[in-house]
Coordinates of C-alpha atoms in Angstrom, one line a residue:
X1 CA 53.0 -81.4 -16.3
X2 CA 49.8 -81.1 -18.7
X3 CA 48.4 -77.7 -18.6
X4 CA 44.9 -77.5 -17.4
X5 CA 43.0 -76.3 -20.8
X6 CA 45.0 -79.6 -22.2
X7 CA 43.8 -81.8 -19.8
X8 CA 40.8 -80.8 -20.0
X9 CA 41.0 -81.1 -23.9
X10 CA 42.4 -84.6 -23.6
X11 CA 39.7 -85.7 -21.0
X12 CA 36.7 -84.6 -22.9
X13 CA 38.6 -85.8 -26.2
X14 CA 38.7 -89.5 -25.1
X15 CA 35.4 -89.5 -23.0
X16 CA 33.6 -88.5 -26.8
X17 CA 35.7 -90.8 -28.1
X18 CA 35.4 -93.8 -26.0
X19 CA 30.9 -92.8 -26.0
X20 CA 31.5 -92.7 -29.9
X21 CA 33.3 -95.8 -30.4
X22 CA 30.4 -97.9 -28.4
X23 CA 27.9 -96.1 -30.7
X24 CA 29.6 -96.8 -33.7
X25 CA 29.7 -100.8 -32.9
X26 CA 26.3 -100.7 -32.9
X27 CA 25.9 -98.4 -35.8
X28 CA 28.4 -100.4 -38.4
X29 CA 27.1 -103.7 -37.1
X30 CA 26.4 -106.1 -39.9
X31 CA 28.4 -103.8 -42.9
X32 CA 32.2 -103.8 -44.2
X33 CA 32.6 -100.9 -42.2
X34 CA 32.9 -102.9 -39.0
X35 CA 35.6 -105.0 -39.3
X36 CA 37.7 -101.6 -40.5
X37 CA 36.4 -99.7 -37.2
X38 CA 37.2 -102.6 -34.9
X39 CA 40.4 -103.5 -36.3
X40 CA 41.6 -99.8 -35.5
X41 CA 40.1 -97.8 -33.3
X42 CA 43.0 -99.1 -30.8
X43 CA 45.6 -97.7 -32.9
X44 CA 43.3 -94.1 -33.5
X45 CA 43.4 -93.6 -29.2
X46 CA 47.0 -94.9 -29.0
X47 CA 47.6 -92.5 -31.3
X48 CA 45.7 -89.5 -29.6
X49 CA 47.1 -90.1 -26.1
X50 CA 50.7 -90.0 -27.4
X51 CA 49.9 -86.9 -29.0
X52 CA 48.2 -85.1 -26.1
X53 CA 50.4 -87.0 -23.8
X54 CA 54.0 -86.8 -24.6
X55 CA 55.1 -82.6 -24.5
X56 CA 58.3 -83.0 -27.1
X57 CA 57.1 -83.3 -30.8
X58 CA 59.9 -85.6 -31.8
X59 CA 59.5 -88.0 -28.8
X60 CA 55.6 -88.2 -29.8
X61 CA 56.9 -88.2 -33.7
X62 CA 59.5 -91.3 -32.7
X63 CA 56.6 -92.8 -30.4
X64 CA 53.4 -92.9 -33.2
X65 CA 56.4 -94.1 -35.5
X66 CA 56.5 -97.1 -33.7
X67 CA 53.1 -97.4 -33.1
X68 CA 52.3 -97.3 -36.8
X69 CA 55.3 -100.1 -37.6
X70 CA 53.3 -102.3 -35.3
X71 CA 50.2 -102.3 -36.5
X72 CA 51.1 -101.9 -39.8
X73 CA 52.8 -105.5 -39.5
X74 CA 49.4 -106.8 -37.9
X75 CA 46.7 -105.1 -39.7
X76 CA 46.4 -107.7 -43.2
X77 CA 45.3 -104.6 -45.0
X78 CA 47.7 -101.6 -44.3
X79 CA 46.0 -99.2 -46.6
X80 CA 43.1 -98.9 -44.6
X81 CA 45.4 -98.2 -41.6
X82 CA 47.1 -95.6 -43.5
X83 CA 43.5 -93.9 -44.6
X84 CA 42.0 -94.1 -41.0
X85 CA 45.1 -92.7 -39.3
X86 CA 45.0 -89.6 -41.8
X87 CA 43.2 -88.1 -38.8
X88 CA 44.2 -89.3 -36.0
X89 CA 46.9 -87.0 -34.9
X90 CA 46.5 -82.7 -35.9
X91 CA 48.8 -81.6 -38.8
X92 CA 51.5 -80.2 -37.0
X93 CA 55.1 -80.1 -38.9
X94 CA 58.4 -78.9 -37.5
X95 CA 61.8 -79.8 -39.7
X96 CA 64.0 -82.2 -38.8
X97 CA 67.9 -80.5 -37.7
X98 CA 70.4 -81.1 -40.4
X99 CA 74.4 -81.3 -39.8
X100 CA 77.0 -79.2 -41.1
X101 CA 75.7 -77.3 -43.9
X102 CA 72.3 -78.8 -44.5
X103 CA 70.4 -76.8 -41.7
X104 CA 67.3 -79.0 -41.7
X105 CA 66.6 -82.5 -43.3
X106 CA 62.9 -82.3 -44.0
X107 CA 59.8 -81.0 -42.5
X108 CA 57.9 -84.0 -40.7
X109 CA 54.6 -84.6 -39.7
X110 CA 52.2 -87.1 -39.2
X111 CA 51.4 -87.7 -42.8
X112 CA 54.7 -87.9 -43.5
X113 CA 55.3 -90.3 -40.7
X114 CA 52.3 -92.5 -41.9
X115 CA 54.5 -92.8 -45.2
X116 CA 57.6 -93.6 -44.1
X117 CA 56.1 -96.3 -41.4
X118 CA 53.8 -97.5 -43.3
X119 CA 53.7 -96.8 -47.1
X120 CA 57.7 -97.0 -47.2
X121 CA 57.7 -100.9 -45.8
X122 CA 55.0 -102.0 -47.9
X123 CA 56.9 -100.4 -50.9
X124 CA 59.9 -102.6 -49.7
X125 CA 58.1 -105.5 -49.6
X126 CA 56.4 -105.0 -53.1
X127 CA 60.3 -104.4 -54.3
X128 CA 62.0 -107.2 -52.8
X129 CA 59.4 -109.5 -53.4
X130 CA 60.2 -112.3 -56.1
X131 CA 57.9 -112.8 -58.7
X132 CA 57.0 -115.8 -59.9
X133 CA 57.8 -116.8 -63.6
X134 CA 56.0 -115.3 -66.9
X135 CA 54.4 -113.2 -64.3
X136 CA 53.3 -109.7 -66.1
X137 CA 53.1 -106.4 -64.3
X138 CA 49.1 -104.9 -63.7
X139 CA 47.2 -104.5 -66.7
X140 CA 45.7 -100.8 -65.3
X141 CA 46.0 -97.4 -67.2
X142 CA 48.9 -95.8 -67.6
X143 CA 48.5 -92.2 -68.4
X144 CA 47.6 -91.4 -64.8
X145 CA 51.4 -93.0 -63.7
X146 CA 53.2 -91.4 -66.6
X147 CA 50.9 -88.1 -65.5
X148 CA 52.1 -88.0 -61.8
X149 CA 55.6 -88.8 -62.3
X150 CA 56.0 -85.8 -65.0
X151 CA 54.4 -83.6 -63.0
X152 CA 57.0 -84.1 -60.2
X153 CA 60.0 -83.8 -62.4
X154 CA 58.6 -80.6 -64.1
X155 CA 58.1 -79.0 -60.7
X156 CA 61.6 -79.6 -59.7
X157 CA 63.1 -78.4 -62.8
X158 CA 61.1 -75.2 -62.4
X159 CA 62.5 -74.8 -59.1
X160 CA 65.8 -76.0 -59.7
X161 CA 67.4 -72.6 -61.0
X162 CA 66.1 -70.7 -58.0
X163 CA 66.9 -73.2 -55.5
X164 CA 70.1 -74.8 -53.9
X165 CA 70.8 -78.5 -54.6
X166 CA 69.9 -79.3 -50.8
X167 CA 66.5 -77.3 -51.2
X168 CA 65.6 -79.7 -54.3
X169 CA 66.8 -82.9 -52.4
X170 CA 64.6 -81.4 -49.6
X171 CA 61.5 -80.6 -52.4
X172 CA 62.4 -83.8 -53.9
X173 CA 61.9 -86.0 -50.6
X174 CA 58.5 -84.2 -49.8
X175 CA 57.0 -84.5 -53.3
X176 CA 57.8 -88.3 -53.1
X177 CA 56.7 -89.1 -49.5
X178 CA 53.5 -86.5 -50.2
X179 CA 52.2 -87.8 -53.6
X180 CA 54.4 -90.3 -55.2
X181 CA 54.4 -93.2 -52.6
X182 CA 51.4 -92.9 -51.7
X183 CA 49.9 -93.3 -55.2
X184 CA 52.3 -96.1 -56.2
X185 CA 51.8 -98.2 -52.9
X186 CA 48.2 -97.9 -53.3
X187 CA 47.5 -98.9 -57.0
X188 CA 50.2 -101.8 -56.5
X189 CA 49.7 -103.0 -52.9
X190 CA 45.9 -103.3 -53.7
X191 CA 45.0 -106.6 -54.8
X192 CA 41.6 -107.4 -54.8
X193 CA 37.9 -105.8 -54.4
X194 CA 37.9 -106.8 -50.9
X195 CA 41.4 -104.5 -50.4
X196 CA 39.9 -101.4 -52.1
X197 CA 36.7 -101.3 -50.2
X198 CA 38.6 -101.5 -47.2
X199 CA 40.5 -98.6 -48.1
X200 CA 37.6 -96.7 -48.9
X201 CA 35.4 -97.9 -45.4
X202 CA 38.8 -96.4 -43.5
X203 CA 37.8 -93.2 -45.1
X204 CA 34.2 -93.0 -44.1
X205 CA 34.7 -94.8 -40.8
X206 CA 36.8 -92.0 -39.9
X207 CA 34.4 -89.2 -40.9
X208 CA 31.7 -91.0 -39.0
X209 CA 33.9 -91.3 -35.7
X210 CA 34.8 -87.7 -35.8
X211 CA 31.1 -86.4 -36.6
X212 CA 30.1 -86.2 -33.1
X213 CA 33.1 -84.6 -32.0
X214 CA 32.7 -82.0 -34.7
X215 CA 29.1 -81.5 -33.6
X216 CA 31.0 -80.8 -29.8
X217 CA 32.8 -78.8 -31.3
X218 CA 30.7 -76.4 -33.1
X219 CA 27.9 -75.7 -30.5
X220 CA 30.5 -76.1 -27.7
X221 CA 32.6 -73.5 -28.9
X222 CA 35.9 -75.2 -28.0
X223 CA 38.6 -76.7 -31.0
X224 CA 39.7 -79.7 -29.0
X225 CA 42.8 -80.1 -30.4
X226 CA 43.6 -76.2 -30.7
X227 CA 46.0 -76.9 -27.4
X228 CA 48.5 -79.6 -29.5
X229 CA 50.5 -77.1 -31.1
X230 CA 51.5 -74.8 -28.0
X231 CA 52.1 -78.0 -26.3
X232 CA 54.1 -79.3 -28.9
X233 CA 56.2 -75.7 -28.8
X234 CA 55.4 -74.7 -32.1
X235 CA 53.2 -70.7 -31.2
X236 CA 50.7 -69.2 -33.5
X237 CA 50.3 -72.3 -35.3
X238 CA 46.8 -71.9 -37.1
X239 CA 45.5 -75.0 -35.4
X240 CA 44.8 -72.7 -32.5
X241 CA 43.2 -70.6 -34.8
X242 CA 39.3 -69.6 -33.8
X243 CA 37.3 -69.1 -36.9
X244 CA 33.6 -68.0 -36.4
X245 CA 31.2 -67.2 -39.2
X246 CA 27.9 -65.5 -37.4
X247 CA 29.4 -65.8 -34.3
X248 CA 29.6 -69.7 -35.0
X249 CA 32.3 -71.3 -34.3
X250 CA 33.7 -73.3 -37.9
X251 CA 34.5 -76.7 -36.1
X252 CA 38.0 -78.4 -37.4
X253 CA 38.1 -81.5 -35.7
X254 CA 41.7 -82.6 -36.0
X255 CA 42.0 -82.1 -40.2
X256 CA 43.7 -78.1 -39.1
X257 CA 41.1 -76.3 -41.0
X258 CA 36.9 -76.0 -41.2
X259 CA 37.3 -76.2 -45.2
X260 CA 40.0 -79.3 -45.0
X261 CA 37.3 -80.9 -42.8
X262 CA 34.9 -80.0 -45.0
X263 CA 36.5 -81.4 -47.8
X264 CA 37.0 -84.9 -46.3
X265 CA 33.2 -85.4 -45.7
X266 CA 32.4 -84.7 -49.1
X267 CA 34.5 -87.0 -50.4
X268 CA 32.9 -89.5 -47.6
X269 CA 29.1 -88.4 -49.0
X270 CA 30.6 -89.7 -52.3
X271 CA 31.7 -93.0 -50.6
X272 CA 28.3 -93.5 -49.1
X273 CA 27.1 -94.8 -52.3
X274 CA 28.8 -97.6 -52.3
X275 CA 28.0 -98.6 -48.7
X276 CA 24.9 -97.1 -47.9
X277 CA 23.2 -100.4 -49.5
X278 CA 24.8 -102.3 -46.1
X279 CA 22.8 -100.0 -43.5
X280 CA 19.2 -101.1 -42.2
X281 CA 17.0 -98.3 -42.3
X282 CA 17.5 -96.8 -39.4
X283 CA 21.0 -97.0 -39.0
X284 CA 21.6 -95.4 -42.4
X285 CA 19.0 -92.2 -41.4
X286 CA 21.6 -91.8 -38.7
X287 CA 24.1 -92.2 -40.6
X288 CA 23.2 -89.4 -42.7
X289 CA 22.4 -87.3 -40.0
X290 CA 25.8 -87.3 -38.4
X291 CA 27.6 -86.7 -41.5
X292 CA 24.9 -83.6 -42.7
X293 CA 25.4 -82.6 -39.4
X294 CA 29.2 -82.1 -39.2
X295 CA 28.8 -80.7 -42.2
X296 CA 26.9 -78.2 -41.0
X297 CA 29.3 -77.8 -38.2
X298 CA 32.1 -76.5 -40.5
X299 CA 29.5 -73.6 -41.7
X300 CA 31.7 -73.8 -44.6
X301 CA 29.3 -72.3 -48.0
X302 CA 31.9 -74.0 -50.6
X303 CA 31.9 -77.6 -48.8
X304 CA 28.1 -77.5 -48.5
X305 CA 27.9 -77.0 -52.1
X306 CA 30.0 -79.7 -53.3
X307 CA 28.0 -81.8 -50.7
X308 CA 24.5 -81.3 -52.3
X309 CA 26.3 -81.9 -55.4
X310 CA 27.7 -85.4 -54.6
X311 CA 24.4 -86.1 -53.0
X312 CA 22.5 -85.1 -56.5
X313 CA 24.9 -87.1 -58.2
X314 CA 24.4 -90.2 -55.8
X315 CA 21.1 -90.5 -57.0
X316 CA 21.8 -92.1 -60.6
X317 CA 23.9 -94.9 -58.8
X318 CA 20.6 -95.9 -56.5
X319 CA 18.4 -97.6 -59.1
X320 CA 15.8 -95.9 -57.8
X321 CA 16.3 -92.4 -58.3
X322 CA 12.9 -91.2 -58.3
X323 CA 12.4 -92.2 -55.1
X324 CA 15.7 -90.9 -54.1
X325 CA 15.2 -87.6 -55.4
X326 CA 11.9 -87.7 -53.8
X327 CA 13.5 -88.6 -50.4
X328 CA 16.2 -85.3 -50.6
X329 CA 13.5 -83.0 -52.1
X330 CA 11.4 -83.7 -48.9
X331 CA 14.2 -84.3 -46.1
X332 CA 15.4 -80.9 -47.8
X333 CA 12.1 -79.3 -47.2
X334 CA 11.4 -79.8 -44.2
X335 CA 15.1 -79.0 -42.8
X336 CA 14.6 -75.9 -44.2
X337 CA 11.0 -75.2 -43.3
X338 CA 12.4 -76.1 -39.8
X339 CA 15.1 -73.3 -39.9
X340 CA 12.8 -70.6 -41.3
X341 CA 10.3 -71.3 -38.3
X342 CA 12.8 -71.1 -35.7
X343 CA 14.4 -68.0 -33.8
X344 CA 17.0 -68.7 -36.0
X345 CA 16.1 -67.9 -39.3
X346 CA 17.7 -65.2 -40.0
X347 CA 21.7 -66.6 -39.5
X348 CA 20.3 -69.4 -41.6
X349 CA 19.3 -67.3 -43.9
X350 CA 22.6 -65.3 -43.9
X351 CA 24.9 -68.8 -43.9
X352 CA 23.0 -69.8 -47.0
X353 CA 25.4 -69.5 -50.1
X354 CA 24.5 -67.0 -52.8
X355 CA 22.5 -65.5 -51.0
X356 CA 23.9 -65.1 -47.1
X357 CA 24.9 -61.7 -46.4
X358 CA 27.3 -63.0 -43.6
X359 CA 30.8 -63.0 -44.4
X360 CA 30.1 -61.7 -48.2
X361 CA 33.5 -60.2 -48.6
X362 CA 35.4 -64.0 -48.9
X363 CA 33.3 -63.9 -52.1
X364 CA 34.5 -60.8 -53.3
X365 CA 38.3 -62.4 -52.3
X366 CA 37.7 -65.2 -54.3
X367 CA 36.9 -63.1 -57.5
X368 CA 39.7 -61.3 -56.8
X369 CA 42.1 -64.5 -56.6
X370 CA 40.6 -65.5 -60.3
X371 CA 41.3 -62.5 -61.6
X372 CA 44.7 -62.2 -60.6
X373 CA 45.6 -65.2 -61.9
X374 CA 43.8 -64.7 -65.4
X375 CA 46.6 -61.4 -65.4
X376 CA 49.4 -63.7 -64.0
X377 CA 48.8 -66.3 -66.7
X378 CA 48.7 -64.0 -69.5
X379 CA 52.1 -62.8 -68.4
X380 CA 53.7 -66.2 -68.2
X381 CA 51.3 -68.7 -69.3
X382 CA 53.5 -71.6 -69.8
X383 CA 55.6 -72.3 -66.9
X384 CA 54.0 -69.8 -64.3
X385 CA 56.1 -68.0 -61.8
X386 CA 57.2 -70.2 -58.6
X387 CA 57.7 -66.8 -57.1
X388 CA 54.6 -65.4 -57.6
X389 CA 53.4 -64.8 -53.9
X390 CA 55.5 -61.8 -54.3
X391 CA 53.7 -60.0 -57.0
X392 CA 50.2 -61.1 -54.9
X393 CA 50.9 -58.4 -51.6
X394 CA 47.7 -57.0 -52.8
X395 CA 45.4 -60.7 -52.0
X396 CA 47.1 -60.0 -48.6
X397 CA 44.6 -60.3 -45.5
X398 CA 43.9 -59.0 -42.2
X399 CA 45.1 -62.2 -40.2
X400 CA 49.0 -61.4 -43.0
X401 CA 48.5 -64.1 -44.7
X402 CA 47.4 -64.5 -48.8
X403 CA 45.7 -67.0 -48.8
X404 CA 45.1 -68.6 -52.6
X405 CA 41.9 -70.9 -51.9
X406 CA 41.8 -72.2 -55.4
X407 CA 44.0 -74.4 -56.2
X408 CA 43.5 -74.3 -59.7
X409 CA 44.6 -70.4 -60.2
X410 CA 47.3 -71.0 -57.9
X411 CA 48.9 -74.1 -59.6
X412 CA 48.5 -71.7 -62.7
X413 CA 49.8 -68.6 -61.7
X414 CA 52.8 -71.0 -59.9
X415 CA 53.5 -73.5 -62.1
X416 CA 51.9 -72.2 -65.8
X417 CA 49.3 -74.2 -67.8
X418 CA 51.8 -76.9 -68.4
X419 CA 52.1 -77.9 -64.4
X420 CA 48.3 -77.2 -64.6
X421 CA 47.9 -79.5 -67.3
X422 CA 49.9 -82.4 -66.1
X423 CA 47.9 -82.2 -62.5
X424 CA 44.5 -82.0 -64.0
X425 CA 45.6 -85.2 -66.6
X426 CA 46.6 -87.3 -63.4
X427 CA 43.3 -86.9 -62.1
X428 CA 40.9 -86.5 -64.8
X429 CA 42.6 -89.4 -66.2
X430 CA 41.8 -91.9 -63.1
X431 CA 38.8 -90.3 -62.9
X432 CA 37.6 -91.1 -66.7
X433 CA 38.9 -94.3 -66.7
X434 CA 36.7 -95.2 -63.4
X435 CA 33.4 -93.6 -65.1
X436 CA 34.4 -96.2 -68.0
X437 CA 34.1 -99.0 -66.0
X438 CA 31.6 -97.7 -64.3
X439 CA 29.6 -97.3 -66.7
X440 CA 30.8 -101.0 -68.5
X441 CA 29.7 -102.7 -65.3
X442 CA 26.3 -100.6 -64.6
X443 CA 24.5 -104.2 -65.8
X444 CA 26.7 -107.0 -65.4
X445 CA 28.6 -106.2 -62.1
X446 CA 26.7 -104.3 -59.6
X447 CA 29.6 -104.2 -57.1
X448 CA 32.1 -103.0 -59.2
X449 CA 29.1 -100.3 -60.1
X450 CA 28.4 -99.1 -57.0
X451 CA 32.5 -98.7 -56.2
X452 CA 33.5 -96.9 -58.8
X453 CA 30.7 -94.7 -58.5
X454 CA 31.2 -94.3 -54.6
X455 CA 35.2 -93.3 -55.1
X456 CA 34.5 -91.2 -59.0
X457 CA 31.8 -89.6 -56.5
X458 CA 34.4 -88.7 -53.8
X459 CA 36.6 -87.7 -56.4
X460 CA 34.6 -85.4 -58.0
X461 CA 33.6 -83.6 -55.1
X462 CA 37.0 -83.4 -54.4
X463 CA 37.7 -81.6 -57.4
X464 CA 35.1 -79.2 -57.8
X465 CA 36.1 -78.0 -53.7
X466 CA 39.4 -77.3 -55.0
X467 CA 37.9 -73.9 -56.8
X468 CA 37.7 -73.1 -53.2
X469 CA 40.4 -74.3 -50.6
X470 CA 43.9 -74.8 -50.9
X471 CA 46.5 -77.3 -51.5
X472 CA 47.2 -78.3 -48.4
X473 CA 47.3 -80.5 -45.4
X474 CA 45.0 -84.0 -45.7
X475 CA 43.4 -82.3 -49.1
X476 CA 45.7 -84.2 -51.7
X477 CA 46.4 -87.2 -50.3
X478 CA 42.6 -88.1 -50.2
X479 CA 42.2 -86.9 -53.5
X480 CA 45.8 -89.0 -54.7
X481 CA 44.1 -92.1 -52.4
X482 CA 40.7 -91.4 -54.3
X483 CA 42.5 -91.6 -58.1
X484 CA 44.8 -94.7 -57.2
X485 CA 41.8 -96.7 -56.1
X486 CA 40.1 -95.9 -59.6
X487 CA 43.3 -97.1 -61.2
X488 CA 43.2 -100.4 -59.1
X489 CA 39.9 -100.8 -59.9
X490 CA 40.3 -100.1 -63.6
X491 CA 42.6 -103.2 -63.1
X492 CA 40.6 -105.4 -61.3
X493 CA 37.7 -104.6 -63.8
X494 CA 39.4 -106.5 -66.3
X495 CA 39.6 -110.0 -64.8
X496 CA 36.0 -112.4 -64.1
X497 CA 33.6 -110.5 -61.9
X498 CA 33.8 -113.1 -58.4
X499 CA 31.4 -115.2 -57.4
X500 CA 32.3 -116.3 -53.9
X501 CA 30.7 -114.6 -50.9
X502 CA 34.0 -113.2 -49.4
X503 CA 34.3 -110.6 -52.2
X504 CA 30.8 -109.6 -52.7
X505 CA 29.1 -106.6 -50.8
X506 CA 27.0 -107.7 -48.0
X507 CA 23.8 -106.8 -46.9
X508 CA 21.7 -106.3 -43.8
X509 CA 20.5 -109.0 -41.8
X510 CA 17.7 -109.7 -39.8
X511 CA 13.9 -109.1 -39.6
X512 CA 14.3 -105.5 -41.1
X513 CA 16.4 -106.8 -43.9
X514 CA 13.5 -106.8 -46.3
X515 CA 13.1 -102.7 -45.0
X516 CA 16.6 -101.6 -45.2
X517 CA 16.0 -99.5 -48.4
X518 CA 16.8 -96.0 -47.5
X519 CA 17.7 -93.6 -50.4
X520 CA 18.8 -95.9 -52.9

């Protein structure tokens, strides 16, 4: 029977849900982003009441398997599926029992899941498929392929002498369903410009959904999904995990952590670029509002710095950047003028990075992480130490747990300045090629302009947070989605810009059309 704090989780859950999703038809009316909403917000609830629903993990696991095989036969542009259900269930993993020797096949989850229901058919479908005659193989980059797929290998073989075959296999299986399919399905399965702003709407559609909850949970004080993991028998999982910053409570939504959360809306501020132009004026304020506020909501000082970063950034894609920067400098002011004149200046001023006095000492722990891993590095600069967590008990915390939020020192201390290398040429290589074409297409191809910029955006965002976060739950596979859509557009960039309707971005309708410029 549900437990009564579960209930009431699930109850609230699907009433803010249910509240959001008639808000949001009116809110995406007459943009791209519609058609990506409507298509799957069935699949998003289905989703959520088998997880609250069903108390065994791998009856829910078996039961949002086969909930993902259907609409993933239905929906005629899977990706976006895959993107939008990123969310829709909390990252909760437990391993799948082995036989014999092997004590457990793999850890699974629902990303994992999503891959093997999703990205695994398509990648069947893509193999088996025949191809017709003289047909060649996509003309996009290569270095970010070749990249990837080195940087897989050479993590194995640095594991390899301090691991049992069956431990590889096991590594092996969740490098390939974590990184590898997903970034080959992507930049083969999509096709067209139509297919790649689909998979990028998913993204933001998702962030926009889950912005009210956010906001519910933040002033609320209650992580509606921190009740999945007891329910799902696995104890002390850190989804129940209550983090307050000035006694405010750092809301998570379903992503596991404020920071994860934190670093999906950036890369969705990034993504705005592209489709902002399809909002009427007042629908794009809000629009902004519910995404600045949820970002508030994580009180999160590293995600609200990439934020205004993106946002600074946006400005050279809007052809009007004067008036853009105009817009921010003012909407900035006045927020802030706001919060000084209210009883609650003083915890704004404290939240405020640099120079917040709340909280200080995760500063001083990042400073500490950097220059432990300047001292690692110099030891064994090369191929790093994959047992380096050992040598770290001083980073150790109060909650017994080091925590390495920077993913850059970790990957060096771990895996040397070669692994390091290889990870930053597989993204700085998709990301370099999509600034190319961006900036190729600035003139003669104002779509492919504003969607490159929108996903290089997101992905630079993405990058900079990873100074601050870790390497973990939803945080690379948006970053692998972001670089495998620059590759795909890289691709498409090369063949006639389209002149038909269908594949063109469209733009607001009606009276207020001629109005609907709002920080462009």
């Amino acid at each position: 029977m549900l437990s009564s704090p579960h209930l009431r989780a699930l109850i609230v859950l699907i009433v803010l849900a249910m509240t959001t999703m008639l808000v949001m038809r009116w809110l995406l009316k007459g943009t791209e982003l519609y058609e990506s909403f409507e298509r799957r917000r069935t699949v998003w609830l289905a989703a959520t009441l088998i997880s609250f629903g069903i108390p065994s993990f791998y009856l829910a696991m078996v039961m949002l398997g086969a909930l993902y095989l259907w609409a993933q036969r239905r929906d005629p542009q899977p990706i976006g599926l895959y993107l939008m259900c990123l969310l829709a269930v909390p990252p909760i993993s437990r391993d799948l029992e082995g036989f014999g020797p092997i004590n457990a096949l793999f850890s699974i989850n629902n990303f994992r899941l999503l891959s093997l229901t999703i990205l695994l058919p398509l990648a069947w479908r893509l193999f088996t498929t025949p191809k017709p005659k003289g047909a060649q193989p996509p003309a996009g980059p290569r270095l970010p392929d070749i990249a990837v797929v080195m940087y897989v290998v050479y993590l194995l073989l640095l594991y390899f002498p301090h691991e049992s075959i069956t431990q590889i296999m096991r590594r092996g299986l969740h490098m390939s369903l974590d990184l590898l399919l997903p970034y080959f399905v992507v930049t083969r399965w999509l096709k067209t410009r139509a297919d790649v702003k689909d998979a990028l709407a998913a993204l933001l559609v998702t962030a926009i959904f889950l912005a009210p909850i956010s906001l519910f949970e933040h002033f609320k004080g209650w992580l509606l999904w921190g009740t999945a993991a007891e329910w799902w028998g696995v104890p002390n999982h850190f989804l129940s995990l209550y983090v307050f910053r000035d006694a405010s409570l750092r809301a998570t939504v379903s992503s596991g952590h404020p920071l994860v959360w934190g670093h999906y809306l950036v890369v969705c501020f990034g993504l705005l670029t592209l489709f902002r132009v399809q909002f009427k004026r007042f629908r794009l304020v809000v629009v902004w509002a519910l995404l600045s506020l949820a970002m508030y909501s994580t009180v999160s000082r590293s995600p609200w710095l990439a934020a205004a970063l993106v946002v600074l950034l946006m400005g050279l894609f809007t052809g009007r950047a004067i008036r853009f920067y105009a817009l921010v400098t003012t909407t900035a002011a006045i927020g802030s003028a706001a919060a000084l004149a209210s009883p609650w200046s003083e915890k704004f001023i404290n939240l405020l990075p640099f120079i917040g006095k709340t909280d200080s000492e995760t500063i001083d722990y990042r400073e500490q992480i950097l220059e432990t891993a300047i001292m690692m590095v110099q030891q064994k600069p090369l191929f790093g130490d994959v047992h380096v967590l050992e040598n770290l008990e001083h980073l150790r915390q109060g909650q017994g747990i080091i925590d390495l939020v920077n993913v850059y020192a970790e990957m060096a201390m771990t895996f040397g300045l070669i692994g390091l290398g290889l990870f930053l040429t597989f993204l700085l290589s998709a990301l370099g090629h999509g600034l190319a074409l961006c900036w190729r297409s600035r003139k003669k191809d104002r779509e492919m302009f504003l969607m490159t910029g929108a996903a290089s955006l997101g992905l630079i965002g993405s990058m900079v947070l990873l100074v601050a976060i870790s390497n973990y739950l939803s945080v690379p596979l948006v970053y692998t989605a972001l670089a495998a859509t620059l590759v795909v557009m890289v691709r498409l960039g090369k063949q006639p810009v389209p002149t038909t309707a269908t594949d063109m971005p469209l733009k607001p309708s009606g009276p207020s059309a001629s109005r609907a410029v709002v920080m462009r």
